[in-house]
């Protein structure tokens, strides 16, 4: 679809200096595409994209309509990833997280003409789900579901829901694709904003202890960032994925791993003898309820791009731990 147009026209990636965004930028640049990155560098890092060929970094926020309009001008595809990352930031800056999800998306849609737009939402729109049934991307989600996840005040999850609502409305007159990632992790992710795997790896390599919220039985489907970004780009180049009645797509592993088991995998991968301690979830995130489980159905993704053999949690932990060790060794040379 969009890749059939001239490579002289750039692709815009909002939030392109972040963990997932910079992977997408690298893939696009490697394939010979010109890329324009719009990022306010609150959590993104300029050095993650600055040296890539054909990449231009525009420092600015999606909350600034003028910045969006400048970056979107003349583009042939917009990948909209800008957002608040990590539970610590999402809960500590709930109003800002909502604004970025809602108003930031409104700006992107309003100032990108008829260019195809990919809106990167979140599995958080499914709210306080469990894993008794896989989460379907072909069933509408009521606003009350993410609002309950946000403890009744619009925040990160509700902002992503508003993102999707705006996307659905826009898809009647322009190409819009909405994707919902599930716990994307891997090398380069930082733990300072509440990401569990890099937090555990840091704790394990500095002597611990590894801090597990609650009893550790809560489960997540951890998805390799490299597999996620490849699947996403393959999806964007599939015409069927852009159809207005089928343009919301889950992307992620369907294999659950408990947080307690993840801690043990980290200890095994690092050879650490650190202790594992449990802290009440309420003491870390007052007034909030943790999600017990969240498993995606991938029928739409599979129909569009085929089956995916997702990396196991153990392989993901080893891959990320090895990259961390390699990075630490390079920094000391």
mmCIF file of C-alpha atoms in Angstrom:
data_model
loop_
_atom_site.group_PDB
_atom_site.id
_atom_site.type_symbol
_atom_site.label_atom_id
_atom_site.label_comp_id
_atom_site.label_asym_id
_atom_site.label_seq_id
_atom_site.Cartn_x
_atom_site.Cartn_y
_atom_site.Cartn_z
ATOM 1 C CA UNK A 1 0.000 0.000 0.000
ATOM 2 C CA UNK A 2 1.956 3.048 1.244
ATOM 3 C CA UNK A 3 5.289 1.412 0.317
ATOM 4 C CA UNK A 4 4.305 1.537 -3.353
ATOM 5 C CA UNK A 5 4.564 5.331 -3.299
ATOM 6 C CA UNK A 6 7.777 7.263 -3.875
ATOM 7 C CA UNK A 7 10.506 6.799 -1.276
ATOM 8 C CA UNK A 8 11.303 10.478 -1.794
ATOM 9 C CA UNK A 9 8.333 11.196 0.468
ATOM 10 C CA UNK A 10 9.233 10.681 4.123
ATOM 11 C CA UNK A 11 7.492 8.533 6.710
ATOM 12 C CA UNK A 12 6.645 10.347 9.945
ATOM 13 C CA UNK A 13 7.104 8.489 13.243
ATOM 14 C CA UNK A 14 5.794 10.371 16.276
ATOM 15 C CA UNK A 15 7.544 9.217 19.441
ATOM 16 C CA UNK A 16 10.205 7.860 17.109
ATOM 17 C CA UNK A 17 13.064 8.353 19.578
ATOM 18 C CA UNK A 18 11.432 6.010 22.094
ATOM 19 C CA UNK A 19 11.915 2.315 22.718
ATOM 20 C CA UNK A 20 9.514 0.959 20.084
ATOM 21 C CA UNK A 21 9.571 4.023 17.849
ATOM 22 C CA UNK A 22 13.329 3.981 17.364
ATOM 23 C CA UNK A 23 13.150 0.303 16.313
ATOM 24 C CA UNK A 24 10.603 1.203 13.662
ATOM 25 C CA UNK A 25 12.730 4.131 12.500
ATOM 26 C CA UNK A 26 15.760 1.855 12.188
ATOM 27 C CA UNK A 27 13.822 -0.723 10.154
ATOM 28 C CA UNK A 28 12.486 1.961 7.822
ATOM 29 C CA UNK A 29 15.878 3.634 7.395
ATOM 30 C CA UNK A 30 17.555 0.292 6.709
ATOM 31 C CA UNK A 31 14.990 -0.376 3.967
ATOM 32 C CA UNK A 32 15.915 2.928 2.325
ATOM 33 C CA UNK A 33 12.975 5.058 3.434
ATOM 34 C CA UNK A 34 13.378 8.682 4.436
ATOM 35 C CA UNK A 35 12.075 9.110 7.984
ATOM 36 C CA UNK A 36 11.001 12.145 9.938
ATOM 37 C CA UNK A 37 10.814 11.766 13.727
ATOM 38 C CA UNK A 38 8.678 14.003 15.945
ATOM 39 C CA UNK A 39 9.582 13.544 19.614
ATOM 40 C CA UNK A 40 9.740 15.893 22.595
ATOM 41 C CA UNK A 41 12.501 13.687 24.082
ATOM 42 C CA UNK A 42 10.756 13.488 27.461
ATOM 43 C CA UNK A 43 11.430 9.757 27.530
ATOM 44 C CA UNK A 44 12.952 9.236 24.084
ATOM 45 C CA UNK A 45 16.648 9.581 23.306
ATOM 46 C CA UNK A 46 17.975 11.579 20.355
ATOM 47 C CA UNK A 47 21.028 9.328 20.045
ATOM 48 C CA UNK A 48 18.812 6.336 19.256
ATOM 49 C CA UNK A 49 17.978 7.776 15.818
ATOM 50 C CA UNK A 50 20.358 10.687 15.204
ATOM 51 C CA UNK A 51 23.014 8.738 13.279
ATOM 52 C CA UNK A 52 20.637 6.762 11.043
ATOM 53 C CA UNK A 53 20.817 7.569 7.313
ATOM 54 C CA UNK A 54 17.886 9.541 5.908
ATOM 55 C CA UNK A 55 16.432 10.309 9.353
ATOM 56 C CA UNK A 56 15.513 13.827 10.514
ATOM 57 C CA UNK A 57 14.637 14.538 14.143
ATOM 58 C CA UNK A 58 12.109 17.298 14.853
ATOM 59 C CA UNK A 59 11.991 18.076 18.547
ATOM 60 C CA UNK A 60 8.417 18.865 19.471
ATOM 61 C CA UNK A 61 5.202 17.581 21.010
ATOM 62 C CA UNK A 62 2.099 16.130 19.410
ATOM 63 C CA UNK A 63 0.201 18.523 21.694
ATOM 64 C CA UNK A 64 1.568 21.382 19.568
ATOM 65 C CA UNK A 65 -0.539 21.575 16.366
ATOM 66 C CA UNK A 66 2.102 23.644 14.562
ATOM 67 C CA UNK A 67 4.843 21.100 15.328
ATOM 68 C CA UNK A 68 2.638 18.282 14.048
ATOM 69 C CA UNK A 69 1.752 20.183 10.885
ATOM 70 C CA UNK A 70 5.407 20.909 10.103
ATOM 71 C CA UNK A 71 6.504 17.318 10.650
ATOM 72 C CA UNK A 72 3.558 15.784 8.777
ATOM 73 C CA UNK A 73 3.859 17.969 5.687
ATOM 74 C CA UNK A 74 4.522 15.932 2.545
ATOM 75 C CA UNK A 75 4.619 12.541 4.289
ATOM 76 C CA UNK A 76 3.230 9.313 2.807
ATOM 77 C CA UNK A 77 2.668 7.420 6.069
ATOM 78 C CA UNK A 78 2.309 8.457 9.705
ATOM 79 C CA UNK A 79 3.161 6.012 12.496
ATOM 80 C CA UNK A 80 1.753 7.625 15.632
ATOM 81 C CA UNK A 81 3.492 6.197 18.713
ATOM 82 C CA UNK A 82 3.887 9.322 20.862
ATOM 83 C CA UNK A 83 2.593 8.651 24.354
ATOM 84 C CA UNK A 84 3.387 8.389 28.032
ATOM 85 C CA UNK A 85 5.357 5.236 28.843
ATOM 86 C CA UNK A 86 5.409 3.141 32.008
ATOM 87 C CA UNK A 87 3.011 2.813 34.907
ATOM 88 C CA UNK A 88 4.941 5.257 37.075
ATOM 89 C CA UNK A 89 4.586 8.102 34.583
ATOM 90 C CA UNK A 90 1.104 7.068 33.461
ATOM 91 C CA UNK A 91 -0.239 7.180 37.004
ATOM 92 C CA UNK A 92 1.849 10.116 38.203
ATOM 93 C CA UNK A 93 0.884 12.239 35.181
ATOM 94 C CA UNK A 94 -2.581 10.853 34.460
ATOM 95 C CA UNK A 95 -3.998 14.083 33.058
ATOM 96 C CA UNK A 96 -1.035 14.552 30.755
ATOM 97 C CA UNK A 97 -1.214 10.911 29.645
ATOM 98 C CA UNK A 98 -4.878 11.418 28.745
ATOM 99 C CA UNK A 99 -4.132 14.632 26.869
ATOM 100 C CA UNK A 100 -1.360 13.043 24.804
ATOM 101 C CA UNK A 101 -3.577 10.084 23.908
ATOM 102 C CA UNK A 102 -6.660 12.156 23.097
ATOM 103 C CA UNK A 103 -5.609 15.633 21.998
ATOM 104 C CA UNK A 104 -2.265 14.510 20.574
ATOM 105 C CA UNK A 105 -4.069 12.062 18.302
ATOM 106 C CA UNK A 106 -6.602 14.736 17.302
ATOM 107 C CA UNK A 107 -3.703 16.940 16.217
ATOM 108 C CA UNK A 108 -2.060 14.140 14.238
ATOM 109 C CA UNK A 109 -5.285 13.354 12.392
ATOM 110 C CA UNK A 110 -6.131 17.018 11.809
ATOM 111 C CA UNK A 111 -2.738 18.002 10.420
ATOM 112 C CA UNK A 112 -1.733 15.051 8.242
ATOM 113 C CA UNK A 113 -4.200 15.497 5.399
ATOM 114 C CA UNK A 114 -5.334 12.206 3.884
ATOM 115 C CA UNK A 115 -2.050 10.409 4.583
ATOM 116 C CA UNK A 116 -2.484 6.841 5.916
ATOM 117 C CA UNK A 117 -2.098 6.870 9.710
ATOM 118 C CA UNK A 118 -1.235 4.031 12.065
ATOM 119 C CA UNK A 119 -2.391 4.702 15.621
ATOM 120 C CA UNK A 120 -0.442 2.665 18.171
ATOM 121 C CA UNK A 121 -2.896 2.172 21.005
ATOM 122 C CA UNK A 122 -2.456 -0.165 23.996
ATOM 123 C CA UNK A 123 -3.785 -3.366 25.494
ATOM 124 C CA UNK A 124 -4.745 -1.105 28.423
ATOM 125 C CA UNK A 125 -7.984 -0.278 26.577
ATOM 126 C CA UNK A 126 -9.158 -3.738 27.689
ATOM 127 C CA UNK A 127 -9.137 -2.447 31.258
ATOM 128 C CA UNK A 128 -9.033 -4.709 34.290
ATOM 129 C CA UNK A 129 -9.112 -7.878 32.223
ATOM 130 C CA UNK A 130 -8.175 -11.381 33.228
ATOM 131 C CA UNK A 131 -7.125 -14.305 31.066
ATOM 132 C CA UNK A 132 -10.273 -16.396 31.344
ATOM 133 C CA UNK A 133 -10.959 -15.446 27.712
ATOM 134 C CA UNK A 134 -8.658 -14.099 25.012
ATOM 135 C CA UNK A 135 -9.214 -10.426 24.259
ATOM 136 C CA UNK A 136 -10.852 -9.852 20.899
ATOM 137 C CA UNK A 137 -10.026 -6.943 18.636
ATOM 138 C CA UNK A 138 -13.258 -7.386 16.667
ATOM 139 C CA UNK A 139 -15.511 -6.516 19.616
ATOM 140 C CA UNK A 140 -16.078 -2.856 20.583
ATOM 141 C CA UNK A 141 -14.819 -1.769 24.015
ATOM 142 C CA UNK A 142 -17.006 0.597 26.021
ATOM 143 C CA UNK A 143 -15.314 3.719 27.438
ATOM 144 C CA UNK A 144 -16.256 2.626 30.974
ATOM 145 C CA UNK A 145 -13.778 -0.279 30.698
ATOM 146 C CA UNK A 146 -10.541 1.768 30.388
ATOM 147 C CA UNK A 147 -12.014 4.414 32.686
ATOM 148 C CA UNK A 148 -12.306 1.811 35.463
ATOM 149 C CA UNK A 149 -8.663 0.863 34.814
ATOM 150 C CA UNK A 150 -7.825 4.560 35.299
ATOM 151 C CA UNK A 151 -9.674 4.468 38.664
ATOM 152 C CA UNK A 152 -12.518 6.637 37.427
ATOM 153 C CA UNK A 153 -10.474 9.635 36.254
ATOM 154 C CA UNK A 154 -9.454 9.775 32.564
ATOM 155 C CA UNK A 155 -5.808 8.834 32.233
ATOM 156 C CA UNK A 156 -3.564 6.699 30.058
ATOM 157 C CA UNK A 157 -6.023 3.930 29.150
ATOM 158 C CA UNK A 158 -8.929 6.293 28.529
ATOM 159 C CA UNK A 159 -6.677 8.461 26.378
ATOM 160 C CA UNK A 160 -5.838 5.440 24.237
ATOM 161 C CA UNK A 161 -9.550 4.631 23.965
ATOM 162 C CA UNK A 162 -10.166 8.184 22.739
ATOM 163 C CA UNK A 163 -7.312 7.684 20.271
ATOM 164 C CA UNK A 164 -9.140 4.681 18.861
ATOM 165 C CA UNK A 165 -12.486 6.510 18.762
ATOM 166 C CA UNK A 166 -10.948 9.332 16.746
ATOM 167 C CA UNK A 167 -9.324 6.773 14.480
ATOM 168 C CA UNK A 168 -12.626 4.975 13.863
ATOM 169 C CA UNK A 169 -14.294 8.247 12.934
ATOM 170 C CA UNK A 170 -11.443 9.263 10.625
ATOM 171 C CA UNK A 171 -11.346 5.854 8.909
ATOM 172 C CA UNK A 172 -14.566 6.647 7.076
ATOM 173 C CA UNK A 173 -12.760 9.161 4.885
ATOM 174 C CA UNK A 174 -9.043 8.212 5.043
ATOM 175 C CA UNK A 175 -6.871 5.118 5.708
ATOM 176 C CA UNK A 176 -6.464 4.511 9.454
ATOM 177 C CA UNK A 177 -5.069 1.420 11.172
ATOM 178 C CA UNK A 178 -5.174 0.886 14.944
ATOM 179 C CA UNK A 179 -2.831 -1.595 16.624
ATOM 180 C CA UNK A 180 -2.861 -2.767 20.236
ATOM 181 C CA UNK A 181 0.560 -3.947 21.499
ATOM 182 C CA UNK A 182 0.849 -6.453 24.341
ATOM 183 C CA UNK A 183 3.758 -5.941 26.777
ATOM 184 C CA UNK A 184 6.518 -5.207 24.291
ATOM 185 C CA UNK A 185 9.983 -5.716 25.817
ATOM 186 C CA UNK A 186 13.586 -6.227 24.755
ATOM 187 C CA UNK A 187 17.050 -4.682 24.599
ATOM 188 C CA UNK A 188 17.147 -0.928 25.026
ATOM 189 C CA UNK A 189 14.073 -0.656 27.229
ATOM 190 C CA UNK A 190 14.598 1.314 30.431
ATOM 191 C CA UNK A 191 13.036 0.546 33.795
ATOM 192 C CA UNK A 192 12.928 4.014 35.294
ATOM 193 C CA UNK A 193 9.300 4.522 34.248
ATOM 194 C CA UNK A 194 8.014 1.264 35.684
ATOM 195 C CA UNK A 195 8.871 -1.346 33.031
ATOM 196 C CA UNK A 196 9.168 -4.675 34.786
ATOM 197 C CA UNK A 197 11.828 -6.568 32.800
ATOM 198 C CA UNK A 198 14.534 -3.846 32.738
ATOM 199 C CA UNK A 199 13.757 -3.134 36.405
ATOM 200 C CA UNK A 200 14.332 -6.770 37.336
ATOM 201 C CA UNK A 201 17.532 -6.913 35.273
ATOM 202 C CA UNK A 202 18.912 -3.797 36.939
ATOM 203 C CA UNK A 203 18.034 -5.105 40.377
ATOM 204 C CA UNK A 204 19.547 -8.518 39.647
ATOM 205 C CA UNK A 205 22.835 -7.082 38.369
ATOM 206 C CA UNK A 206 23.205 -4.603 41.232
ATOM 207 C CA UNK A 207 22.591 -7.105 44.007
ATOM 208 C CA UNK A 208 18.826 -6.832 44.307
ATOM 209 C CA UNK A 209 16.432 -7.500 45.737
ATOM 210 C CA UNK A 210 13.959 -7.988 42.915
ATOM 211 C CA UNK A 211 10.728 -6.272 43.941
ATOM 212 C CA UNK A 212 7.539 -8.037 42.890
ATOM 213 C CA UNK A 213 4.259 -6.178 43.282
ATOM 214 C CA UNK A 214 1.647 -8.247 45.060
ATOM 215 C CA UNK A 215 1.937 -12.048 45.179
ATOM 216 C CA UNK A 216 3.516 -12.332 41.714
ATOM 217 C CA UNK A 217 0.746 -14.476 40.237
ATOM 218 C CA UNK A 218 -0.423 -11.733 37.871
ATOM 219 C CA UNK A 219 0.357 -12.757 34.293
ATOM 220 C CA UNK A 220 1.471 -10.951 31.157
ATOM 221 C CA UNK A 221 2.135 -11.912 27.535
ATOM 222 C CA UNK A 222 5.631 -10.569 26.855
ATOM 223 C CA UNK A 223 6.342 -9.674 23.234
ATOM 224 C CA UNK A 224 9.736 -9.237 21.588
ATOM 225 C CA UNK A 225 10.183 -5.662 20.314
ATOM 226 C CA UNK A 226 11.917 -6.783 17.123
ATOM 227 C CA UNK A 227 9.161 -9.223 16.233
ATOM 228 C CA UNK A 228 6.530 -6.630 17.104
ATOM 229 C CA UNK A 229 7.979 -3.940 14.846
ATOM 230 C CA UNK A 230 8.421 -6.324 11.915
ATOM 231 C CA UNK A 231 4.857 -7.577 12.228
ATOM 232 C CA UNK A 232 3.597 -4.003 12.474
ATOM 233 C CA UNK A 233 5.303 -2.899 9.270
ATOM 234 C CA UNK A 234 4.123 -6.034 7.455
ATOM 235 C CA UNK A 235 0.596 -5.269 8.628
ATOM 236 C CA UNK A 236 0.736 -1.679 7.361
ATOM 237 C CA UNK A 237 1.574 -2.976 3.892
ATOM 238 C CA UNK A 238 -1.465 -5.280 3.797
ATOM 239 C CA UNK A 239 -4.539 -3.700 2.196
ATOM 240 C CA UNK A 240 -7.020 -5.797 4.185
ATOM 241 C CA UNK A 241 -5.721 -4.416 7.493
ATOM 242 C CA UNK A 242 -6.869 -0.907 6.547
ATOM 243 C CA UNK A 243 -10.522 -1.787 5.966
ATOM 244 C CA UNK A 244 -12.728 0.335 8.289
ATOM 245 C CA UNK A 245 -14.560 -2.718 9.640
ATOM 246 C CA UNK A 246 -11.355 -4.656 10.433
ATOM 247 C CA UNK A 247 -8.706 -2.031 11.177
ATOM 248 C CA UNK A 248 -8.178 -2.660 14.918
ATOM 249 C CA UNK A 249 -5.535 -5.354 15.367
ATOM 250 C CA UNK A 250 -3.910 -6.977 18.409
ATOM 251 C CA UNK A 251 -0.171 -7.653 18.128
ATOM 252 C CA UNK A 252 1.654 -9.750 20.706
ATOM 253 C CA UNK A 253 2.473 -13.117 22.150
ATOM 254 C CA UNK A 254 -0.348 -15.290 23.467
ATOM 255 C CA UNK A 255 1.791 -17.118 26.055
ATOM 256 C CA UNK A 256 1.361 -15.943 29.632
ATOM 257 C CA UNK A 257 4.173 -15.634 32.168
ATOM 258 C CA UNK A 258 3.594 -14.732 35.795
ATOM 259 C CA UNK A 259 5.601 -11.865 37.233
ATOM 260 C CA UNK A 260 6.966 -14.244 39.854
ATOM 261 C CA UNK A 261 8.207 -16.585 37.124
ATOM 262 C CA UNK A 262 9.681 -13.636 35.232
ATOM 263 C CA UNK A 263 11.745 -12.760 38.295
ATOM 264 C CA UNK A 264 13.066 -16.320 38.432
ATOM 265 C CA UNK A 265 13.923 -16.244 34.720
ATOM 266 C CA UNK A 266 15.912 -13.057 35.297
ATOM 267 C CA UNK A 267 17.828 -14.629 38.170
ATOM 268 C CA UNK A 268 18.646 -17.641 35.987
ATOM 269 C CA UNK A 269 19.731 -15.524 33.019
ATOM 270 C CA UNK A 270 21.983 -13.267 35.087
ATOM 271 C CA UNK A 271 23.298 -15.855 37.548
ATOM 272 C CA UNK A 272 22.226 -13.523 40.325
ATOM 273 C CA UNK A 273 21.672 -14.722 43.888
ATOM 274 C CA UNK A 274 19.555 -11.687 44.754
ATOM 275 C CA UNK A 275 16.454 -12.165 46.857
ATOM 276 C CA UNK A 276 12.908 -11.674 45.586
ATOM 277 C CA UNK A 277 10.710 -9.547 47.828
ATOM 278 C CA UNK A 278 6.999 -8.864 47.557
ATOM 279 C CA UNK A 279 5.549 -5.407 48.110
ATOM 280 C CA UNK A 280 1.814 -4.632 48.253
ATOM 281 C CA UNK A 281 0.553 -3.264 44.930
ATOM 282 C CA UNK A 282 -1.488 -0.683 46.835
ATOM 283 C CA UNK A 283 1.660 0.734 48.412
ATOM 284 C CA UNK A 284 3.182 1.406 44.991
ATOM 285 C CA UNK A 285 0.058 2.506 43.124
ATOM 286 C CA UNK A 286 -2.477 3.723 45.716
ATOM 287 C CA UNK A 287 -6.108 3.449 44.714
ATOM 288 C CA UNK A 288 -5.396 1.259 41.689
ATOM 289 C CA UNK A 289 -6.089 -2.396 40.921
ATOM 290 C CA UNK A 290 -3.598 -4.592 39.114
ATOM 291 C CA UNK A 291 -4.559 -6.614 36.041
ATOM 292 C CA UNK A 292 -4.508 -10.355 36.748
ATOM 293 C CA UNK A 293 -4.038 -11.427 33.124
ATOM 294 C CA UNK A 294 -4.307 -10.198 29.551
ATOM 295 C CA UNK A 295 -4.153 -12.530 26.526
ATOM 296 C CA UNK A 296 -4.825 -11.353 22.948
ATOM 297 C CA UNK A 297 -6.672 -13.105 20.182
ATOM 298 C CA UNK A 298 -4.666 -12.745 16.993
ATOM 299 C CA UNK A 299 -7.128 -13.835 14.306
ATOM 300 C CA UNK A 300 -6.886 -10.560 12.376
ATOM 301 C CA UNK A 301 -3.111 -10.381 12.575
ATOM 302 C CA UNK A 302 -2.709 -13.986 11.457
ATOM 303 C CA UNK A 303 -5.170 -13.573 8.595
ATOM 304 C CA UNK A 304 -3.229 -10.541 7.370
ATOM 305 C CA UNK A 305 0.423 -11.599 7.780
ATOM 306 C CA UNK A 306 0.417 -15.267 8.764
ATOM 307 C CA UNK A 307 1.336 -17.130 11.926
ATOM 308 C CA UNK A 308 4.038 -15.791 14.247
ATOM 309 C CA UNK A 309 6.319 -17.991 16.336
ATOM 310 C CA UNK A 310 6.799 -15.544 19.196
ATOM 311 C CA UNK A 311 9.924 -15.734 21.344
ATOM 312 C CA UNK A 312 9.331 -17.351 24.715
ATOM 313 C CA UNK A 313 9.691 -15.315 27.888
ATOM 314 C CA UNK A 314 12.853 -17.257 28.741
ATOM 315 C CA UNK A 315 14.391 -16.432 25.342
ATOM 316 C CA UNK A 316 13.359 -12.801 25.683
ATOM 317 C CA UNK A 317 14.964 -12.520 29.107
ATOM 318 C CA UNK A 318 18.195 -14.123 27.870
ATOM 319 C CA UNK A 319 18.286 -11.888 24.785
ATOM 320 C CA UNK A 320 17.753 -8.728 26.848
ATOM 321 C CA UNK A 321 20.216 -9.755 29.557
ATOM 322 C CA UNK A 322 22.911 -10.521 26.954
ATOM 323 C CA UNK A 323 22.397 -7.144 25.271
ATOM 324 C CA UNK A 324 22.612 -5.431 28.639
ATOM 325 C CA UNK A 325 25.889 -7.213 29.428
ATOM 326 C CA UNK A 326 27.297 -6.345 26.000
ATOM 327 C CA UNK A 327 26.342 -2.709 26.486
ATOM 328 C CA UNK A 328 27.954 -2.580 29.901
ATOM 329 C CA UNK A 329 31.162 -4.118 28.551
ATOM 330 C CA UNK A 330 31.287 -1.628 25.665
ATOM 331 C CA UNK A 331 30.826 1.268 28.067
ATOM 332 C CA UNK A 332 33.873 0.204 30.123
ATOM 333 C CA UNK A 333 36.248 -0.166 27.166
#
